[in-house]
């Protein structure tokens, strides 16, 4: 008989649930105990090792993985707010599921599943005692290194997103408090973004539209070509012509100016004379 020892009743119940939903359930006999489960063969020819390996892999991935990453988030990286923890965990899930291609993270060549399976295949699971905690501590170093890398990447992304949101709010507050220097502007995104009203304005002349003090206070975030003059002008209306509404700059313009933005497809733009309406006074 193989006996599996768990840290708590919750883990034992979760593992038992996986066994009960296994296709090979009828080939084994399950003995339940306090924080332990015994596995015996109902069919003498049935290999317990082959039965246990995928169930243990699933147990570590589905029942213990989030627990470990949350522990890292709270205890190692000191994020104690539960909402923040869940946001970081969701970012980690996006990395794991391959939905975060833009994140600065290169996954390890060995998959998480294979990393666990390789370690399970080095031990005998036909009989004896298998301690979940000991296996985690002494055998899953490579797997937990992957989880640490994933968690760190998720935290970095979370911090960048928080910085971005704070930056956006700063721009909103600035624009809301400022009188518009031009009532309505048009931005054309055709490979690059062009503030149409200033397209023929010399660079030296263009500088008079830019609040240099504000730009100096946010040098890493505001480009002098588009965002600096746009924010400094603080228009009441922004018409943005683009076929890429998810482009980072397009999203930033939408996030800052919100209901002031009208977004149209690029083909809707015609190079007609667009009057520049300066604010009165």
Coordinates of C-alpha atoms in Angstrom, one line a residue:
X1 CA 0.0 0.0 0.0
X2 CA 1.1 3.6 -0.7
X3 CA 0.3 6.0 2.1
X4 CA 0.2 9.8 1.3
X5 CA 0.7 12.2 4.2
X6 CA -0.8 15.7 4.0
X7 CA -0.3 18.9 6.0
X8 CA -3.9 19.5 6.6
X9 CA -7.4 18.1 6.1
X10 CA -8.1 20.5 3.3
X11 CA -5.2 19.1 1.2
X12 CA -6.3 15.6 1.9
X13 CA -9.9 16.4 0.8
X14 CA -8.7 18.0 -2.4
X15 CA -6.5 15.1 -3.2
X16 CA -9.3 12.6 -2.5
X17 CA -11.5 14.6 -4.9
X18 CA -9.0 14.2 -7.7
X19 CA -8.8 10.5 -7.1
X20 CA -12.6 10.1 -7.1
X21 CA -12.8 11.8 -10.5
X22 CA -10.0 9.6 -12.0
X23 CA -10.9 7.3 -14.9
X24 CA -8.9 4.5 -13.1
X25 CA -10.8 4.9 -9.8
X26 CA -12.1 1.3 -9.9
X27 CA -8.6 -0.2 -10.1
X28 CA -7.7 1.0 -6.6
X29 CA -8.9 0.8 -3.0
X30 CA -8.8 4.1 -1.0
X31 CA -8.2 4.1 2.7
X32 CA -9.0 7.4 4.4
X33 CA -7.3 8.5 7.6
X34 CA -6.6 11.8 9.4
X35 CA -4.5 13.9 7.1
X36 CA -3.5 10.8 5.1
X37 CA -4.8 8.6 2.3
X38 CA -3.9 5.0 1.6
X39 CA -3.9 3.6 -1.9
X40 CA -4.1 -0.2 -2.5
X41 CA -4.5 -2.2 -5.7
X42 CA -7.9 -3.6 -6.5
X43 CA -6.3 -5.2 -9.5
X44 CA -3.0 -6.9 -8.7
X45 CA -1.6 -6.0 -12.2
X46 CA -2.5 -2.3 -11.9
X47 CA 0.5 0.0 -11.6
X48 CA -0.1 2.5 -8.7
X49 CA 2.9 4.6 -9.9
X50 CA 1.2 5.3 -13.3
X51 CA -2.0 6.1 -11.6
X52 CA -0.5 8.4 -9.0
X53 CA 1.9 10.5 -11.1
X54 CA -0.8 12.5 -13.1
X55 CA -2.9 13.0 -10.0
X56 CA 0.0 14.3 -7.9
X57 CA 1.0 16.6 -10.8
X58 CA -2.6 17.9 -10.9
X59 CA -2.7 18.3 -7.2
X60 CA 0.5 20.5 -7.1
X61 CA -0.7 22.6 -10.1
X62 CA -4.3 23.0 -9.2
X63 CA -4.3 22.9 -5.4
X64 CA -1.0 24.1 -4.2
X65 CA 0.4 26.5 -6.9
X66 CA -1.7 29.5 -6.1
X67 CA -1.1 28.9 -2.4
X68 CA 2.6 29.0 -3.0
X69 CA 2.5 32.1 -5.2
X70 CA 0.3 34.0 -2.7
X71 CA 2.8 33.1 0.0
X72 CA 5.6 34.6 -2.0
X73 CA 3.5 37.7 -2.8
X74 CA 2.7 38.3 0.9
X75 CA 5.7 36.9 2.8
X76 CA 8.6 37.5 0.4
X77 CA 7.4 40.6 -1.4
X78 CA 5.3 42.1 1.4
X79 CA 2.1 42.7 -0.4
X80 CA -0.4 42.3 2.5
X81 CA -3.5 43.8 0.9
X82 CA -5.7 41.0 -0.4
X83 CA -7.0 43.0 -3.4
X84 CA -3.4 43.6 -4.5
X85 CA -2.5 40.0 -3.9
X86 CA -5.3 38.9 -6.2
X87 CA -4.4 41.3 -8.9
X88 CA -0.8 40.1 -8.9
X89 CA -2.0 36.5 -8.9
X90 CA -4.2 37.1 -11.9
X91 CA -1.2 38.7 -13.7
X92 CA 0.8 35.5 -12.8
X93 CA -2.0 33.4 -14.3
X94 CA -1.8 35.5 -17.5
X95 CA 1.9 34.8 -17.8
X96 CA 1.4 31.0 -17.1
X97 CA -1.4 30.8 -19.7
X98 CA 0.6 32.7 -22.3
X99 CA -1.8 35.7 -22.4
X100 CA 0.9 38.2 -21.5
X101 CA 3.2 38.4 -24.5
X102 CA 4.1 42.0 -23.7
X103 CA 5.5 41.2 -20.3
X104 CA 9.3 41.1 -19.8
X105 CA 9.3 37.4 -19.0
X106 CA 10.9 34.5 -20.7
X107 CA 9.5 31.2 -19.5
X108 CA 11.9 28.4 -18.7
X109 CA 12.2 25.6 -21.3
X110 CA 10.9 22.9 -18.9
X111 CA 7.2 23.1 -18.3
X112 CA 5.8 23.3 -14.8
X113 CA 4.0 20.0 -15.4
X114 CA 7.1 18.2 -16.7
X115 CA 9.3 19.7 -13.9
X116 CA 7.0 18.0 -11.3
X117 CA 6.6 14.8 -13.3
X118 CA 10.4 14.4 -13.7
X119 CA 10.8 14.4 -9.9
X120 CA 8.0 12.0 -9.3
X121 CA 9.5 9.5 -11.7
X122 CA 12.7 9.4 -9.6
X123 CA 10.9 7.8 -6.7
X124 CA 8.8 4.7 -6.1
X125 CA 5.1 5.3 -5.7
X126 CA 4.0 1.7 -5.6
X127 CA 4.2 1.4 -1.9
X128 CA 5.6 3.0 1.2
X129 CA 5.0 6.5 2.6
X130 CA 4.9 9.7 0.5
X131 CA 5.1 13.0 2.4
X132 CA 3.7 15.9 0.4
X133 CA 5.6 18.5 2.4
X134 CA 8.9 16.7 2.1
X135 CA 8.5 16.3 -1.6
X136 CA 7.8 20.0 -1.9
X137 CA 10.8 20.9 0.2
X138 CA 13.4 18.6 -1.3
X139 CA 12.3 17.8 -4.8
X140 CA 10.5 20.8 -6.3
X141 CA 13.3 23.4 -6.3
X142 CA 13.3 23.8 -10.1
X143 CA 9.5 24.1 -10.2
X144 CA 9.4 26.7 -7.4
X145 CA 12.2 28.6 -9.1
X146 CA 9.8 28.9 -12.1
X147 CA 7.0 30.1 -9.8
X148 CA 9.3 32.7 -8.2
X149 CA 10.3 34.0 -11.7
X150 CA 6.6 34.2 -12.7
X151 CA 5.6 35.9 -9.5
X152 CA 8.4 38.5 -9.8
X153 CA 7.4 39.2 -13.4
X154 CA 3.8 39.6 -12.3
X155 CA 4.8 42.0 -9.5
X156 CA 6.9 44.1 -11.9
X157 CA 4.0 44.4 -14.2
X158 CA 1.7 45.3 -11.4
X159 CA 4.0 48.0 -10.2
X160 CA 4.3 49.4 -13.8
X161 CA 0.5 49.4 -14.1
X162 CA 0.2 51.3 -10.8
X163 CA 2.8 53.8 -12.0
X164 CA 0.9 54.2 -15.3
X165 CA -2.4 54.7 -13.6
X166 CA -0.9 57.3 -11.2
X167 CA 0.6 59.0 -14.2
X168 CA -2.7 59.0 -16.1
X169 CA -4.5 60.5 -13.1
X170 CA -1.8 63.3 -12.9
X171 CA -2.4 64.1 -16.6
X172 CA -6.2 64.1 -16.1
X173 CA -5.9 66.5 -13.1
X174 CA -3.6 68.8 -15.1
X175 CA -5.9 68.8 -18.2
X176 CA -9.0 69.4 -16.1
X177 CA -7.5 72.4 -14.3
X178 CA -6.2 74.0 -17.4
X179 CA -7.9 76.3 -19.9
X180 CA -7.7 74.9 -23.5
X181 CA -5.3 76.7 -25.7
X182 CA -6.9 75.1 -28.8
X183 CA -10.6 74.1 -28.5
X184 CA -10.4 71.0 -30.8
X185 CA -7.5 69.0 -32.1
X186 CA -7.1 66.2 -34.6
X187 CA -4.6 63.4 -34.2
X188 CA -3.8 61.2 -37.2
X189 CA -2.2 57.8 -36.6
X190 CA -0.7 56.6 -39.8
X191 CA 2.4 54.7 -38.8
X192 CA 3.2 57.5 -36.3
X193 CA 1.0 60.0 -34.4
X194 CA 0.6 63.5 -35.8
X195 CA -1.0 66.4 -34.1
X196 CA -2.5 67.8 -37.2
X197 CA -2.9 71.4 -36.0
X198 CA 0.8 71.6 -35.4
X199 CA 2.1 69.6 -38.3
X200 CA 3.7 72.6 -40.1
X201 CA 4.7 74.5 -37.0
X202 CA 8.5 74.8 -36.6
X203 CA 9.9 73.0 -33.6
X204 CA 10.9 76.3 -31.9
X205 CA 7.4 77.7 -32.4
X206 CA 5.9 74.5 -31.2
X207 CA 7.6 74.9 -27.9
X208 CA 5.3 77.7 -26.9
X209 CA 2.5 75.2 -26.7
X210 CA 4.4 73.0 -24.2
X211 CA 4.4 73.5 -20.5
X212 CA 8.1 72.8 -20.0
X213 CA 7.9 72.7 -16.2
X214 CA 5.3 70.0 -16.3
X215 CA 7.2 68.0 -18.9
X216 CA 10.4 68.4 -16.8
X217 CA 8.6 66.9 -13.8
X218 CA 7.6 63.8 -15.9
X219 CA 10.6 63.3 -18.2
X220 CA 10.3 59.5 -18.5
X221 CA 6.6 59.4 -19.5
X222 CA 5.9 62.4 -21.8
X223 CA 7.3 62.5 -25.3
X224 CA 7.8 66.0 -26.8
X225 CA 6.4 65.0 -30.2
X226 CA 2.8 64.4 -29.2
X227 CA 1.9 64.0 -25.6
X228 CA 3.7 67.1 -24.3
X229 CA 2.0 69.6 -26.7
X230 CA -1.4 67.7 -26.4
X231 CA -1.5 67.8 -22.7
X232 CA -0.3 71.4 -22.6
X233 CA -2.9 72.5 -25.1
X234 CA -5.6 70.7 -23.0
X235 CA -8.2 70.7 -25.8
X236 CA -11.9 70.3 -25.1
X237 CA -12.2 67.9 -28.0
X238 CA -9.8 65.3 -29.4
X239 CA -10.5 63.5 -32.7
X240 CA -8.3 60.5 -33.1
X241 CA -8.0 58.8 -36.4
X242 CA -6.5 55.3 -36.0
X243 CA -7.0 51.7 -37.0
X244 CA -5.2 50.6 -33.9
X245 CA -7.3 51.6 -30.9
X246 CA -5.3 49.3 -28.6
X247 CA -2.0 51.0 -29.4
X248 CA -0.4 52.2 -26.2
X249 CA -0.5 55.8 -27.2
X250 CA -4.1 55.6 -28.4
X251 CA -5.1 54.1 -25.1
X252 CA -3.2 56.8 -23.2
X253 CA -5.0 59.5 -25.0
X254 CA -8.3 57.9 -24.3
X255 CA -7.5 57.3 -20.7
X256 CA -6.5 61.0 -20.2
X257 CA -9.1 62.8 -22.2
X258 CA -11.9 60.2 -21.7
X259 CA -15.2 61.6 -22.9
X260 CA -13.4 64.4 -24.8
X261 CA -12.1 61.8 -27.3
X262 CA -13.8 60.8 -30.5
X263 CA -12.1 57.9 -32.2
X264 CA -12.6 57.3 -35.9
X265 CA -11.0 54.9 -38.4
X266 CA -8.0 56.2 -40.3
X267 CA -10.0 56.2 -43.6
X268 CA -12.4 58.7 -42.2
X269 CA -9.7 61.4 -42.2
X270 CA -9.4 63.7 -45.2
X271 CA -6.7 66.2 -45.6
X272 CA -9.1 69.1 -45.6
X273 CA -8.4 72.5 -44.1
X274 CA -9.1 72.1 -40.4
X275 CA -9.6 75.4 -38.7
X276 CA -7.6 75.9 -35.5
X277 CA -10.0 77.2 -32.9
X278 CA -8.1 78.8 -30.1
X279 CA -9.7 79.4 -26.8
X280 CA -11.2 82.8 -26.4
X281 CA -9.3 85.1 -24.0

